[in-house]
Amino acid sequence: ELFKPDCARMATDDVAQLADSLAKTGVEDGELSYKGQGRKLDDMVKEIQDFEGLQALRLEGNTVGVEAARAIAKALETKSALKRCYWSDMFTGRLRSEIPPALNSLGDALMLAGARLTVLDLSDNAFGPDGVKGIENLLKSSTCYTLQELRLNNCGMGIGGGKILAAALIYNHKKSSAEGSPFSLKVFVAGRNRLENDGATALAQAFKLIGSMEEVHMPQNGINHAGVTALAEAMQHNPGLRILNLNDNTFTEKGAIAMAQALKHLRSIQVINFGDCLVRPEGAKAIAASVSEGLPILKELNLSYGEITEDAALVVAQAVKDKDQLEKLDLNGNCIGEDGCRALKVAMEAMNMKDDDDDDEDEDDDEEEDDDEEDVDEEEVEEEEEEEEEEESTGNKFSTPQSAPRPPEVSSFLSFPSPDKLLKLGPTRALLIEQQVDVSDAAKTAEAFLKIASVYKEDNNEVKNAVLDSIDGLLRKAFTSSSFQGYSFVSSLLVLLGLIKSEDKVKPVIVVPGHLQALEHVVRQDYFPKESVAVLEAFMSRNNKTLEPCGNAKNNLQSTLQRVRSQS
């Protein structure tokens, strides 16, 4: 097992061996990197122990268990100079229950060493609220009084984790201020964490108190206007803010107008990303007014896919005409129409700004985009590269708006599911999802199933029916296909649910009740193979901490599995 500890075998290496090992590891300016290397634990611990003046430790792309974390932590107990911890994606294939104690061990070691961190990156670890508890004490300690960058992207914190995190940051600021060195966080990254309104509001209170933020990245968090308004108020207290990325949250007019008010206080801002935020015409006009009145060093403004009309788009274009440092204005995917596009082009030409044709995406291509696309025409790639070079030479600043808004984004829903997005796909959602997912691939089908199921709501019939209809359409098509391997689907499902480990280091999802409630529906359907029911029942009957948060849903699924098996 990777990083399996065997402390008794940690023999002393001679200087030559150590020097060679460190050279292979990659050392630069006090940095020790094991990024994606999968090294033996005893070698790692020895190298960490013997590294003088360790300032940065990279563990990204590895798989660290509880015992391995303890061994690494022991080596860190004397590393008082450590400042930067790059620990993203370091629990690949581990159960969620293993992550909090592992983080606790590492955090305790940093505190014992008296380290003063400036960067802590734990992105892509999918540790959920319990993982936040694993770093809570560390964040409250003097080790993090000096923290400037906190990166927790794609960790599945949820509302609960967001609240715990916010409370820890507030505690840190109060304690550090009392000791004469106020906590001055500058960069916060927490995209794709399902923070929603309550999590965002809690964090807004922390940002308001801290007041030193320069970059805030919180895209795809299911935040609506209430949470956006709280964040807007908090941002007003951070005058040094340079980058604000809230892409793919739902502002509506209320949130957009509140954010526009906040922008009036942010003269240092350079990048505003409110794409896919449904700012709508009145929201866009309010933002345009704030841009026009201030924001002297604005470089990028993204208001794409916001249901903005022609008149509002023209107001936005007019608002940026005197922004000397502007590099990009993105108005793609709005309700502008062909006449509106022509009017915008005229306005751009009047401002001596060329329109950027490279961003004019074909709607059908956008709809059917796939991450695993392999067949690319080399001539097309060469043409695109030539166009990009030409764009750079002419200094284009605008993305051409499409003549009509794009159709509801299946890919957007599958990337970051939400009930609203599923409903907006309309009555043909099941067909749209079938067209997007490669049902010949059992693993991709299992992943898509869990993404759809994640938004299941027992108390909302509209959402519930939309989820079940979409799942039935997808799985019926998959299981009736002669090439589909049902056993592989179930195996992939168990891996993604964290019930079995994968040799391919597949990262489990954060299990929510909706996953099991939707699965309970599926196993009762005629398309689901009865031989797979017994397999699911065997795994569901085991005591597994991964499913503990889904108590009732798990029990109901077990009962249904038993009943279906007995009837077959």
XYZ file of C-alpha atoms in Angstrom:
568
model
C 0.000 0.000 0.000
C 1.303 3.404 -0.950
C 2.695 5.288 2.045
C 2.227 2.251 4.268
C 4.349 3.016 7.333
C 7.077 0.722 8.563
C 9.018 2.848 11.016
C 11.195 -0.032 12.163
C 12.754 -0.230 8.713
C 13.773 3.419 8.556
C 17.475 2.845 8.253
C 19.980 5.716 8.131
C 21.045 6.590 4.581
C 24.472 7.907 3.870
C 24.957 11.474 2.698
C 25.435 10.557 -0.961
C 22.198 8.553 -1.091
C 20.294 11.347 0.603
C 21.671 13.984 -1.749
C 20.691 11.888 -4.742
C 17.242 11.267 -3.325
C 16.658 14.934 -2.656
C 17.813 15.809 -6.153
C 15.176 13.461 -7.558
C 12.531 14.820 -5.214
C 12.927 18.391 -6.381
C 14.208 20.999 -3.977
C 13.982 24.705 -4.613
C 14.189 27.592 -2.155
C 13.555 25.421 0.883
C 10.860 23.389 -0.892
C 10.537 19.623 -0.718
C 8.185 18.177 -3.326
C 6.625 14.727 -3.570
C 3.994 15.903 -6.024
C 2.443 12.851 -7.674
C 5.466 10.675 -6.945
C 4.031 7.950 -4.708
C 7.303 7.579 -2.812
C 7.916 5.087 0.000
C 6.976 6.446 3.377
C 10.217 5.617 5.181
C 12.255 7.488 2.546
C 9.946 10.489 2.740
C 10.058 10.734 6.502
C 13.847 10.496 6.542
C 14.162 13.197 3.898
C 11.776 15.528 5.732
C 13.596 14.993 9.009
C 16.993 15.712 7.471
C 15.939 18.718 5.401
C 17.325 21.835 7.036
C 15.294 25.019 6.740
C 12.212 23.361 5.227
C 9.861 26.135 4.075
C 7.471 24.380 1.690
C 6.189 20.801 1.500
C 4.303 19.453 -1.514
C 2.271 16.278 -1.080
C -0.182 16.761 -3.965
C -1.445 13.781 -5.895
C -0.550 11.131 -3.324
C -2.587 8.879 -1.062
C -1.901 9.404 2.628
C -3.567 7.199 5.233
C -3.903 7.775 8.969
C -0.691 6.008 9.963
C 1.267 7.596 7.136
C 0.056 11.021 8.218
C 1.224 10.334 11.759
C 4.670 9.327 10.543
C 4.967 12.445 8.344
C 3.649 14.565 11.211
C 6.367 13.224 13.495
C 8.979 14.401 11.005
C 7.365 17.859 10.893
C 7.426 18.444 14.647
C 10.785 20.243 14.448
C 10.148 22.195 11.227
C 9.529 25.651 12.638
C 10.508 27.354 9.351
C 7.713 25.671 7.371
C 5.501 28.292 5.712
C 3.778 26.716 2.722
C 1.797 23.472 2.709
C 0.662 22.344 -0.732
C -1.490 19.379 0.239
C -4.185 19.229 -2.421
C -5.489 15.872 -3.661
C -3.422 13.906 -1.158
C -6.093 11.495 0.078
C -6.856 9.811 -3.247
C -8.759 6.569 -2.705
C -9.013 7.044 1.052
C -12.234 6.761 3.007
C -13.636 10.039 4.240
C -13.382 8.731 7.799
C -9.578 8.527 7.448
C -9.101 12.151 6.471
C -9.986 14.071 9.688
C -7.549 12.123 11.935
C -4.856 12.429 9.282
C -5.365 16.197 9.103
C -5.435 16.429 12.882
C -2.055 14.698 13.117
C -0.469 16.983 10.551
C -1.998 20.098 12.109
C -0.864 19.130 15.619
C 2.685 18.692 14.327
C 2.710 22.149 12.734
C 1.476 23.708 15.955
C 4.024 21.796 18.030
C 6.806 22.938 15.705
C 5.748 26.553 16.129
C 5.473 26.970 12.351
C 4.004 30.167 10.910
C 2.108 29.293 7.734
C 1.501 31.676 4.846
C -0.070 29.177 2.399
C -2.364 26.224 3.112
C -3.766 24.397 0.082
C -6.068 21.435 0.725
C -8.060 21.614 -2.512
C -9.548 18.552 -4.229
C -9.647 16.416 -1.114
C -13.442 15.914 -0.873
C -13.304 15.704 2.909
C -16.696 17.247 3.660
C -17.653 18.976 6.923
C -15.677 16.440 8.976
C -12.515 17.387 7.099
C -13.024 21.015 8.081
C -13.183 19.842 11.693
C -9.825 18.163 11.059
C -8.192 21.558 10.373
C -10.287 23.614 12.780
C -7.735 23.651 15.613
C -4.927 24.457 13.193
C -6.830 27.417 11.749
C -7.529 28.741 15.240
C -3.915 28.444 16.337
C -1.037 30.917 16.202
C 0.406 28.782 13.373
C -2.215 30.367 11.103
C -2.068 33.930 12.438
C 0.239 34.637 9.475
C -1.812 32.750 6.877
C -2.212 34.701 3.620
C -3.607 32.087 1.241
C -6.252 29.489 2.088
C -7.229 27.207 -0.790
C -10.066 24.743 -0.247
C -11.413 24.294 -3.755
C -13.658 21.284 -4.435
C -13.643 19.883 -0.901
C -17.380 19.292 -0.490
C -17.520 21.316 2.708
C -21.241 21.962 2.489
C -23.121 24.409 4.652
C -21.887 22.796 7.872
C -18.254 22.905 6.814
C -18.622 26.514 5.690
C -19.932 27.506 9.109
C -17.143 25.685 10.937
C -14.555 27.303 8.679
C -16.041 30.770 9.167
C -16.070 30.392 12.943
C -12.420 29.289 12.922
C -11.369 32.277 10.808
C -13.259 34.694 13.065
C -11.674 33.124 16.154
C -8.232 33.402 14.547
C -8.745 37.095 13.798
C -9.921 37.911 17.318
C -7.087 36.018 19.030
C -4.372 37.314 16.701
C -5.676 40.887 17.053
C -5.570 40.573 20.833
C -1.901 39.577 20.527
C -1.113 42.575 18.327
C -0.800 40.848 14.947
C -4.228 40.717 13.281
C -4.958 37.848 10.928
C -4.660 39.290 7.385
C -5.838 36.656 4.919
C -5.405 37.771 1.304
C -6.482 34.867 -0.934
C -9.498 32.624 -0.344
C -10.449 29.875 -2.804
C -13.476 27.664 -2.174
C -15.198 26.839 -5.457
C -17.466 23.808 -5.842
C -18.191 23.310 -2.144
C -22.012 23.451 -1.945
C -21.782 26.304 0.551
C -25.192 27.665 -0.451
C -26.654 30.726 1.266
C -25.963 29.777 4.876
C -22.349 28.777 4.283
C -21.682 31.872 2.198
C -23.318 34.144 4.768
C -21.203 32.682 7.563
C -18.025 33.214 5.548
C -19.147 36.738 4.671
C -19.074 37.587 8.374
C -15.462 36.387 8.511
C -14.470 38.403 5.421
C -16.128 41.505 6.840
C -14.106 41.210 10.024
C -10.799 40.323 8.340
C -10.878 43.215 5.854
C -7.653 42.313 4.035
C -8.960 40.141 1.194
C -7.367 40.592 -2.235
C -8.788 37.557 -4.037
C -12.051 35.738 -3.355
C -12.940 32.759 -5.543
C -16.252 31.046 -4.730
C -17.699 29.781 -8.039
C -20.324 27.031 -8.303
C -21.576 27.002 -4.726
C -25.345 27.158 -5.162
C -25.460 30.647 -3.642
C -28.644 32.667 -4.268
C -29.335 36.372 -3.809
C -29.417 36.195 0.012
C -25.897 34.777 0.180
C -24.690 37.059 -2.609
C -26.021 40.092 -0.729
C -24.161 39.028 2.425
C -20.950 38.616 0.441
C -21.480 41.990 -1.223
C -21.719 43.714 2.134
C -18.585 41.936 3.321
C -16.608 42.894 0.209
C -17.201 46.586 0.951
C -14.967 46.137 3.999
C -12.112 44.777 1.868
C -10.936 47.820 -0.134
C -7.832 46.015 -1.422
C -9.876 43.371 -3.271
C -8.433 42.739 -6.759
C -10.239 39.604 -7.958
C -13.836 38.568 -7.259
C -14.969 35.301 -8.865
C -18.524 34.193 -8.099
C -19.134 32.452 -11.423
C -22.131 30.118 -11.710
C -24.074 31.235 -8.650
C -27.580 32.710 -8.899
C -27.551 36.469 -8.287
C -30.851 37.539 -9.884
C -31.545 41.277 -9.844
C -31.476 41.493 -6.043
C -28.024 40.003 -5.687
C -26.616 41.869 -8.684
C -27.837 45.245 -7.400
C -26.336 44.530 -3.961
C -23.045 43.547 -5.573
C -23.108 46.683 -7.726
C -23.350 48.747 -4.563
C -20.317 46.934 -3.154
C -18.285 47.590 -6.309
C -18.499 51.319 -5.653
C -16.172 50.756 -2.681
C -13.663 48.568 -4.547
C -11.388 50.840 -6.548
C -8.572 48.272 -6.591
C -10.596 45.574 -8.329
C -9.146 44.225 -11.576
C -11.127 41.076 -12.355
C -14.881 40.604 -11.923
C -16.305 37.212 -12.890
C -20.089 37.140 -12.597
C -20.562 34.831 -15.585
C -23.498 32.405 -15.501
C -24.912 34.310 -12.518
C -28.294 35.354 -13.952
C -27.712 39.037 -13.235
C -30.499 39.963 -15.729
C -30.972 43.395 -17.322
C -31.520 45.497 -14.217
C -28.616 43.830 -12.442
C -26.338 44.367 -15.418
C -27.291 48.048 -15.599
C -26.576 48.502 -11.890
C -23.157 46.864 -12.286
C -22.486 49.030 -15.345
C -23.249 52.165 -13.343
C -20.692 51.181 -10.697
C -18.118 50.352 -13.363
C -18.685 53.683 -15.063
C -18.371 55.672 -11.828
C -15.197 53.970 -10.571
C -13.003 50.874 -10.953
C -10.120 52.696 -12.677
C -7.881 49.649 -13.115
C -10.497 47.097 -14.222
C -9.007 44.484 -16.558
C -11.744 41.873 -16.955
C -15.528 41.939 -16.667
C -17.465 38.714 -17.255
C -21.254 39.006 -17.445
C -21.808 36.082 -19.815
C -24.945 33.919 -19.761
C -26.839 36.273 -17.482
C -30.099 36.760 -19.451
C -28.981 40.302 -20.300
C -30.974 42.087 -23.024
C -29.718 44.282 -25.845
C -30.269 47.613 -24.089
C -28.541 46.416 -20.909
C -25.596 45.022 -22.901
C -25.150 48.381 -24.624
C -25.150 50.114 -21.235
C -22.397 47.734 -20.055
C -20.328 48.332 -23.201
C -20.675 52.081 -22.771
C -19.620 51.819 -19.116
C -16.194 50.368 -19.967
C -15.306 52.758 -22.765
C -12.838 54.771 -20.656
C -11.225 51.811 -18.912
C -7.688 52.073 -20.247
C -6.532 48.800 -18.697
C -9.509 46.712 -19.805
C -8.430 43.478 -21.495
C -11.690 41.544 -21.721
C -15.432 42.134 -21.615
C -17.442 38.901 -21.928
C -21.124 39.228 -22.857
C -21.527 35.836 -24.510
C -24.717 33.820 -24.222
C -27.108 36.668 -23.422
C -30.502 37.643 -24.877
C -29.122 40.181 -27.309
C -30.285 39.018 -30.729
C -28.722 39.668 -34.123
C -29.654 43.349 -34.161
C -28.190 43.724 -30.695
C -24.949 42.080 -31.786
C -24.672 44.533 -34.670
C -25.385 47.475 -32.364
C -22.708 46.275 -29.954
C -20.188 45.958 -32.756
C -20.910 49.532 -33.775
C -20.455 50.663 -30.183
C -17.177 48.748 -29.896
C -15.850 50.217 -33.114
C -16.764 53.691 -31.881
C -14.605 52.994 -28.846
C -11.770 51.725 -31.076
C -12.108 48.252 -29.622
C -12.281 45.248 -31.887
C -14.706 42.438 -31.361
C -13.260 39.014 -30.489
C -14.609 36.437 -32.918
C -12.658 33.593 -31.316
C -15.094 33.413 -28.409
C -18.161 33.152 -30.645
C -19.012 29.557 -29.829
C -21.430 27.429 -31.803
C -24.355 26.554 -29.583
C -24.591 22.952 -30.720
C -20.871 22.385 -30.214
C -21.096 23.919 -26.758
C -23.976 21.633 -25.873
C -22.190 18.501 -26.935
C -18.758 19.320 -25.572
C -17.078 16.349 -23.903
C -13.992 16.325 -21.689
C -12.737 13.107 -23.201
C -12.963 14.232 -26.817
C -10.141 12.657 -28.774
C -10.798 13.233 -32.470
C -9.490 16.717 -33.182
C -8.709 17.900 -36.676
C -5.073 19.041 -36.718
C -5.845 21.656 -39.361
C -8.538 23.154 -37.117
C -6.083 23.318 -34.226
C -3.551 25.132 -36.418
C -6.226 27.582 -37.580
C -7.267 28.291 -33.992
C -3.663 28.891 -32.961
C -3.223 31.337 -35.846
C -6.413 33.151 -34.817
C -5.208 33.362 -31.212
C -1.894 34.837 -32.347
C -3.757 37.380 -34.475
C -5.991 38.278 -31.530
C -3.006 38.877 -29.275
C -1.407 41.145 -31.860
C -4.539 43.293 -32.240
C -5.289 43.572 -28.535
C -8.956 42.598 -28.779
C -10.995 43.266 -25.671
C -14.470 41.945 -26.365
C -16.082 38.526 -26.649
C -18.755 38.574 -29.324
C -22.207 37.992 -27.829
C -24.138 35.151 -29.406
C -27.302 36.141 -31.212
C -29.400 34.097 -28.788
C -28.913 32.674 -25.313
C -27.500 29.175 -25.242
C -29.875 26.312 -24.478
C -29.940 25.116 -20.868
C -26.543 23.685 -20.115
C -26.541 19.944 -19.468
C -22.778 20.068 -19.090
C -23.108 22.832 -16.501
C -25.610 20.767 -14.514
C -23.431 17.657 -14.625
C -20.356 19.657 -13.625
C -22.050 21.216 -10.620
C -25.560 19.886 -10.067
C -28.329 21.896 -8.444
C -32.133 21.467 -8.352
C -32.642 24.763 -10.180
C -30.354 23.764 -13.032
C -32.108 20.421 -13.435
C -35.536 22.027 -13.566
C -34.324 24.635 -16.075
C -33.426 21.839 -18.483
C -37.167 21.563 -19.074
C -39.391 18.618 -19.964
C -36.797 17.138 -22.326
C -34.150 16.980 -19.589
C -33.987 13.178 -19.613
C -33.260 13.117 -23.341
C -30.718 15.939 -23.063
C -28.846 14.084 -20.306
C -28.923 10.819 -22.281
C -27.344 12.631 -25.220
C -24.623 14.123 -23.020
C -23.565 10.938 -21.187
C -21.665 8.135 -22.899
C -23.791 5.221 -21.666
C -21.406 2.704 -23.219
C -19.013 3.654 -20.419
C -20.225 2.129 -17.146
C -18.033 4.347 -14.980
C -19.246 7.563 -16.610
C -22.844 6.379 -16.334
C -22.409 5.678 -12.621
C -20.866 9.094 -12.110
C -23.717 10.791 -13.980
C -26.276 8.851 -11.937
C -24.777 10.099 -8.672
C -24.637 13.674 -9.899
C -28.321 13.632 -10.828
C -29.256 11.859 -7.593
C -27.344 14.379 -5.487
C -30.090 16.995 -5.996
C -32.950 14.644 -5.017
C -35.387 16.237 -2.563
C -37.978 14.020 -0.873
C -40.042 17.038 0.199
C -40.136 18.671 -3.253
C -42.192 16.650 -5.723
C -41.155 18.701 -8.745
C -37.442 18.166 -8.119
C -37.980 14.571 -6.992
C -39.857 13.649 -10.176
C -37.310 15.463 -12.370
C -34.492 13.484 -10.749
C -36.223 10.103 -11.039
C -37.348 10.696 -14.644
C -33.820 11.703 -15.632
C -32.290 8.705 -13.895
C -34.803 6.283 -15.402
C -34.133 7.626 -18.887
C -30.361 7.376 -18.470
C -30.205 3.929 -16.856
C -32.906 2.355 -18.995
C -30.930 3.347 -22.079
C -27.707 2.030 -20.489
C -29.002 -1.328 -19.258
C -30.892 -2.085 -22.474
C -27.750 -1.553 -24.521
C -26.137 -4.813 -25.584
C -22.651 -3.427 -24.954
C -23.359 -2.116 -21.447
C -21.721 -4.008 -18.589
C -24.063 -3.969 -15.608
C -21.500 -5.458 -13.254
C -19.021 -2.694 -14.094
C -21.706 -0.108 -13.374
C -22.360 -1.534 -9.904
C -18.637 -1.827 -9.228
C -18.058 1.807 -10.254
C -21.006 2.865 -8.120
C -19.561 1.155 -5.043
C -16.183 2.807 -5.642
C -17.731 6.254 -6.018
C -19.771 5.730 -2.852
C -16.564 4.907 -0.971
C -17.639 1.330 -0.203
C -14.720 -0.293 -2.005
C -11.300 1.020 -2.955
C -10.208 1.471 -6.535
C -6.865 0.537 -7.999
C -7.213 3.553 -10.287
C -7.334 6.027 -7.382
C -10.892 7.092 -8.162
C -11.992 9.756 -5.696
C -15.257 8.898 -3.866
C -18.096 11.386 -3.812
C -19.513 12.932 -0.670
C -22.499 10.688 -0.046
C -25.815 12.446 0.578
C -29.216 10.875 1.332
C -30.397 11.618 -2.207
C -27.889 9.139 -3.604
C -29.407 6.292 -1.615
C -33.004 7.465 -2.062
C -32.569 7.509 -5.830
C -30.833 4.127 -5.743
C -33.778 2.722 -3.771
C -36.005 3.778 -6.668
C -33.654 2.306 -9.277
C -33.394 -1.194 -7.766
C -37.202 -1.505 -7.987
C -37.257 -0.827 -11.735
C -37.538 -3.544 -14.376
C -34.400 -2.378 -16.194
C -32.139 -2.974 -13.175
C -30.619 -6.495 -13.191
C -31.753 -8.599 -10.253
C -28.325 -10.235 -9.903
C -26.915 -6.832 -8.969
C -29.393 -6.423 -6.120
C -27.644 -9.079 -4.016
C -24.275 -7.380 -4.556
C -25.638 -4.020 -3.409
C -27.366 -5.625 -0.426
C -24.115 -7.229 0.724
C -22.261 -3.931 0.743
C -25.105 -1.906 2.231
C -25.399 -4.332 5.160
C -21.840 -3.609 6.270
C -21.015 -0.984 8.867
C -19.513 1.820 6.862
C -18.899 5.307 8.184
C -19.288 6.731 4.682
C -23.029 6.075 4.863
C -23.569 7.102 8.488
C -24.858 10.619 7.609
C -27.605 8.946 5.529
C -29.097 6.862 8.367
C -32.772 6.637 7.371
C -32.047 6.587 3.648
C -29.581 3.728 4.167
C -32.060 1.730 6.266
C -34.827 2.216 3.709
C -32.513 1.133 0.893
C -31.491 -1.992 2.801
C -35.139 -2.929 3.380
C -35.991 -2.399 -0.267
C -33.002 -4.463 -1.416
C -34.048 -7.346 0.848
C -37.623 -7.174 -0.387
C -36.630 -7.048 -4.078
C -34.223 -9.963 -3.667
C -36.814 -12.088 -1.900
C -39.304 -11.451 -4.708
C -36.912 -12.427 -7.490
